[in-house]
Tab-separated table of C-alpha atoms and ligand atoms in Angstrom:
chain	number	residue	atom	x	y	z
A	22	MET	CA	7.167	0.725	11.691
A	23	THR	CA	9.188	3.681	10.409
A	24	GLU	CA	12.955	3.315	10.781
A	25	PRO	CA	14.447	6.642	9.621
A	26	ASP	CA	18.025	5.381	9.893
A	27	GLN	CA	17.383	2.885	7.061
A	28	ASP	CA	16.717	5.836	4.796
A	29	HIS	CA	19.907	7.803	5.294
A	30	ARG	CA	21.257	7.318	1.750
A	31	HIS	CA	18.294	9.150	0.203
A	32	PRO	CA	17.391	12.825	0.042
A	33	ASP	CA	15.009	14.149	2.661
A	34	ARG	CA	11.580	12.605	2.644
A	35	PRO	CA	8.811	14.801	1.151
A	36	ALA	CA	7.183	17.237	3.600
A	37	LEU	CA	3.835	15.431	3.343
A	38	VAL	CA	5.494	12.121	4.252
A	39	LEU	CA	7.236	13.709	7.238
A	40	ALA	CA	3.910	15.186	8.365
A	41	ALA	CA	2.168	11.805	8.042
A	42	GLU	CA	4.961	10.037	9.917
A	43	GLU	CA	4.735	12.615	12.711
A	44	SER	CA	0.949	12.246	12.825
A	45	ALA	CA	1.323	8.452	13.022
A	46	ARG	CA	3.827	8.861	15.852
A	47	ILE	CA	1.546	11.176	17.829
A	48	ARG	CA	-1.427	8.847	17.305
A	49	GLU	CA	0.744	5.844	18.237
A	50	PHE	CA	-0.140	4.050	14.996
A	51	PRO	CA	2.561	1.385	14.613
A	52	LEU	CA	1.793	-0.073	11.178
A	53	SER	CA	2.878	2.627	8.726
A	54	CYS	CA	4.937	1.512	5.755
A	55	GLU	CA	8.696	1.764	6.113
A	56	PRO	CA	10.680	4.256	4.019
A	57	GLY	CA	11.982	1.508	1.720
A	58	VAL	CA	8.399	0.597	0.857
A	59	GLY	CA	7.343	4.232	0.575
A	60	ARG	CA	10.138	5.100	-1.828
A	61	LEU	CA	9.216	2.146	-4.044
A	62	LEU	CA	5.567	3.221	-3.931
A	63	ALA	CA	6.598	6.707	-5.043
A	64	VAL	CA	8.571	5.302	-7.983
A	65	LEU	CA	5.665	3.115	-9.061
A	66	ALA	CA	3.127	5.932	-8.622
A	67	GLY	CA	5.335	8.272	-10.639
A	68	ALA	CA	5.288	5.789	-13.519
A	69	VAL	CA	1.479	5.621	-13.737
A	70	PRO	CA	0.509	7.455	-16.924
A	71	THR	CA	-1.820	10.435	-17.140
A	72	GLY	CA	-5.390	9.186	-16.834
A	73	GLY	CA	-4.252	6.203	-14.785
A	74	ARG	CA	-5.673	4.999	-11.475
A	75	ILE	CA	-4.033	4.050	-8.158
A	76	LEU	CA	-5.608	2.197	-5.210
A	77	GLU	CA	-4.304	1.758	-1.684
A	78	LEU	CA	-5.961	-0.871	0.522
A	79	GLY	CA	-5.520	0.294	4.120
A	80	THR	CA	-4.745	4.000	4.516
A	81	GLY	CA	-3.597	3.596	8.107
A	82	ALA	CA	-2.213	6.914	9.321
A	83	GLY	CA	-1.568	8.079	5.766
A	84	VAL	CA	2.157	7.435	5.360
A	85	GLY	CA	1.892	5.270	2.236
A	86	ALA	CA	-0.721	7.636	0.804
A	87	ALA	CA	1.652	10.539	1.446
A	88	TRP	CA	4.409	8.810	-0.536
A	89	ILE	CA	1.994	8.208	-3.423
A	90	ALA	CA	0.497	11.712	-3.346
A	91	SER	CA	3.962	13.282	-3.214
A	92	ALA	CA	4.959	11.414	-6.375
A	93	LEU	CA	2.036	12.665	-8.470
A	94	ALA	CA	3.164	15.727	-10.398
A	95	ARG	CA	-0.219	17.267	-11.132
A	96	PRO	CA	-3.113	16.341	-8.861
A	97	GLY	CA	-5.950	15.010	-10.991
A	98	ASP	CA	-3.739	13.633	-13.783
A	99	VAL	CA	-3.804	10.324	-11.972
A	100	ALA	CA	-6.762	9.255	-9.829
A	101	PHE	CA	-5.812	8.028	-6.368
A	102	THR	CA	-8.238	6.176	-4.069
A	103	THR	CA	-7.326	4.960	-0.589
A	104	ILE	CA	-9.571	2.948	1.738
A	105	GLU	CA	-9.544	2.696	5.536
A	106	ARG	CA	-12.175	0.954	7.641
A	107	ASP	CA	-11.176	2.558	10.959
A	108	ALA	CA	-13.239	5.756	10.988
A	109	ASP	CA	-11.209	7.365	13.803
A	110	LEU	CA	-7.975	6.771	11.955
A	111	ALA	CA	-9.487	8.127	8.759
A	112	ALA	CA	-10.790	11.216	10.589
A	113	GLY	CA	-7.320	11.938	11.959
A	114	ASN	CA	-5.885	11.756	8.452
A	115	THR	CA	-7.960	14.757	7.368
A	116	GLU	CA	-5.620	16.970	9.446
A	117	LEU	CA	-2.769	16.386	6.996
A	118	PRO	CA	-2.032	18.862	4.167
A	119	TRP	CA	-3.125	16.659	1.259
A	120	PRO	CA	-3.210	17.919	-2.302
A	121	ASP	CA	-6.694	18.203	-3.805
A	122	GLY	CA	-8.342	15.321	-5.555
A	123	ILE	CA	-7.517	12.279	-3.430
A	124	ASP	CA	-10.485	9.946	-3.019
A	125	PHE	CA	-10.424	8.962	0.678
A	126	ARG	CA	-12.921	6.204	1.399
A	127	ILE	CA	-14.019	4.968	4.806
A	128	GLY	CA	-15.160	1.377	4.544
A	129	ASP	CA	-14.182	-2.212	4.094
A	130	ASN	CA	-11.848	-3.061	1.250
A	131	GLU	CA	-13.676	-6.279	0.477
A	132	GLU	CA	-17.040	-4.519	0.195
A	133	LEU	CA	-15.735	-1.593	-1.850
A	134	LEU	CA	-13.316	-3.389	-4.169
A	135	PRO	CA	-15.924	-4.859	-6.540
A	136	THR	CA	-17.470	-1.386	-6.988
A	137	LEU	CA	-14.323	0.569	-7.878
A	138	GLY	CA	-13.284	-0.650	-11.316
A	139	THR	CA	-9.702	-1.409	-12.305
A	140	PHE	CA	-6.339	0.138	-11.479
A	141	ASP	CA	-2.820	0.596	-12.847
A	142	LEU	CA	-1.242	0.367	-9.389
A	143	ILE	CA	-2.611	-1.335	-6.274
A	144	PHE	CA	-0.888	-1.217	-2.896
A	145	ALA	CA	-2.375	-4.090	-0.870
A	146	ASP	CA	-1.523	-3.226	2.712
A	147	ALA	CA	-4.488	-4.396	4.808
A	148	ALA	CA	-5.940	-7.680	5.999
A	149	GLY	CA	-8.981	-7.251	3.733
A	150	GLY	CA	-7.927	-7.573	0.121
A	151	LYS	CA	-4.783	-9.465	1.069
A	152	TRP	CA	-5.238	-12.215	3.680
A	153	THR	CA	-8.900	-12.417	2.657
A	154	GLY	CA	-10.495	-11.270	-0.573
A	155	LEU	CA	-7.286	-11.419	-2.593
A	156	SER	CA	-9.228	-12.555	-5.671
A	157	ASP	CA	-11.121	-9.225	-5.769
A	158	THR	CA	-7.821	-7.349	-5.529
A	159	LEU	CA	-6.442	-9.337	-8.455
A	160	ALA	CA	-9.640	-8.762	-10.428
A	161	ALA	CA	-9.112	-5.007	-9.997
A	162	LEU	CA	-5.620	-5.115	-11.523
A	163	ARG	CA	-5.486	-3.994	-15.152
A	164	PRO	CA	-3.375	-5.848	-17.726
A	165	GLY	CA	0.090	-4.363	-17.323
A	166	GLY	CA	-0.934	-3.057	-13.898
A	167	ILE	CA	1.345	-3.343	-10.870
A	168	LEU	CA	0.413	-4.894	-7.524
A	169	LEU	CA	2.601	-4.267	-4.481
A	170	VAL	CA	1.881	-6.467	-1.477
A	171	ASP	CA	3.617	-5.481	1.763
A	172	ASP	CA	4.647	-7.509	4.814
A	173	MET	CA	5.314	-10.727	2.941
A	174	ASP	CA	8.488	-11.823	4.738
A	175	PRO	CA	7.602	-15.286	6.138
A	176	THR	CA	10.281	-15.038	8.841
A	177	ARG	CA	8.370	-12.125	10.434
A	178	ALA	CA	5.170	-14.194	10.714
A	179	THR	CA	5.542	-15.670	14.182
A	180	HIS	CA	1.885	-16.678	14.743
A	181	PRO	CA	0.886	-19.912	12.920
A	182	ASP	CA	-2.369	-18.400	11.563
A	183	HIS	CA	-0.474	-15.408	10.181
A	184	ARG	CA	2.139	-17.677	8.639
A	185	GLN	CA	-0.572	-19.839	7.055
A	186	ALA	CA	-2.311	-16.794	5.551
A	187	LEU	CA	0.983	-15.394	4.309
A	188	ASP	CA	1.965	-18.690	2.690
A	189	ALA	CA	-1.443	-18.918	0.983
A	190	VAL	CA	-1.119	-15.404	-0.468
A	191	ARG	CA	2.447	-16.098	-1.542
A	192	THR	CA	1.373	-19.291	-3.326
A	193	THR	CA	-1.587	-17.601	-5.032
A	194	LEU	CA	0.571	-14.772	-6.337
A	195	THR	CA	3.626	-16.756	-7.380
A	196	THR	CA	1.709	-19.527	-9.156
A	197	HIS	CA	-0.976	-17.358	-10.805
A	198	SER	CA	-0.890	-17.888	-14.574
A	199	ASP	CA	-1.811	-14.231	-15.277
A	200	LEU	CA	0.869	-12.734	-13.017
A	201	LEU	CA	4.598	-12.141	-13.153
A	202	THR	CA	6.034	-11.790	-9.640
A	203	ALA	CA	9.233	-10.864	-7.838
A	204	ASP	CA	10.210	-10.996	-4.174
A	205	LEU	CA	11.672	-7.785	-2.801
A	206	PRO	CA	13.451	-8.370	0.512
A	207	THR	CA	13.340	-4.692	1.549
A	208	ALA	CA	11.688	-3.759	4.857
A	209	GLY	CA	9.022	-6.326	5.816
A	210	GLY	CA	9.335	-8.126	2.501
A	211	MET	CA	7.238	-7.248	-0.505
A	212	ILE	CA	5.882	-9.126	-3.482
A	213	LEU	CA	5.746	-7.077	-6.660
A	214	ALA	CA	3.487	-8.411	-9.383
A	215	THR	CA	2.199	-7.370	-12.768
A	216	ARG	CA	-0.735	-8.755	-14.706
A	217	ARG	CA	0.330	-10.126	-18.082
A	218	ARG	CA	-1.065	-8.154	-21.044
B	330	SAM	C1	-0.549	-1.817	7.585
B	330	SAM	S1	-1.777	-0.627	7.948
B	330	SAM	C2	-1.731	0.426	6.543
B	330	SAM	C3	-0.521	1.297	6.459
B	330	SAM	C4	-0.520	2.252	5.297
B	330	SAM	N1	-0.896	1.598	4.058
B	330	SAM	C5	0.850	2.869	5.113
B	330	SAM	O1	1.476	2.591	4.087
B	330	SAM	O2	1.295	3.626	5.974
B	330	SAM	C6	-3.267	-1.523	7.622
B	330	SAM	C7	-4.520	-0.703	7.729
B	330	SAM	O3	-5.559	-1.410	7.056
B	330	SAM	C8	-6.755	-1.225	7.753
B	330	SAM	N2	-7.624	-2.351	7.380
B	330	SAM	C9	-7.501	-3.656	7.764
B	330	SAM	N3	-8.455	-4.391	7.184
B	330	SAM	C10	-9.185	-3.547	6.404
B	330	SAM	C11	-10.288	-3.726	5.548
B	330	SAM	N4	-10.842	-4.944	5.384
B	330	SAM	N5	-10.789	-2.653	4.903
B	330	SAM	C12	-10.232	-1.429	5.056
B	330	SAM	N6	-9.166	-1.196	5.863
B	330	SAM	C13	-8.646	-2.239	6.521
B	330	SAM	C14	-6.345	-1.197	9.212
B	330	SAM	O4	-7.310	-0.509	9.981
B	330	SAM	C15	-5.009	-0.471	9.149
B	330	SAM	O5	-5.170	0.896	9.364
């Protein structure tokens, strides 16, 4: 959920982000990433080198994608793919003023992931590819690549099944021999990971 007052110390959000947030509000989509997550996504996307690749799992109403797209200086220098399985949601996202070159996919993360190759930055923000199918997400992370997993604060997981899934993901990430991880307590809690080179 977007909480604009948490963002008051920063300059204005990019126009595309504001448009996506407004679109999410009108469509009553409650699961967009918070500004603290979006700003981190923008920093990470801005650090992906020319020729690099970014993947978002779960486009939602496009807020996270808007942060990423706004951070890319020259469209096409970095390839950006985002996947959403809800066709109505994805259709609504086409109304936003995206820069050219973004690869919007409608489908299931777990079905598409093994077909997409590897990435420098992955934002895992959907059930598929996070609560289930995490191994395919990790397989798609290049050496030196960054994985950002949102909504990892255990205190926000009130349902036992959700808490169990969250704990399993947390354990997989923090004990994985190929990963370096850090907990970021911002917003809904994130885990930031990189694959060892
Ligand atoms: C938390 S929202 C995404 C928010 C968005 N990333 C942002 O930053 O604003 C999660 C989205 O993932 C989608 N989703 C859930 N499971 C999925 C799957 N297996 N494949 C593709 N999309 C999925 C949901 O429909 C929902 O729109």
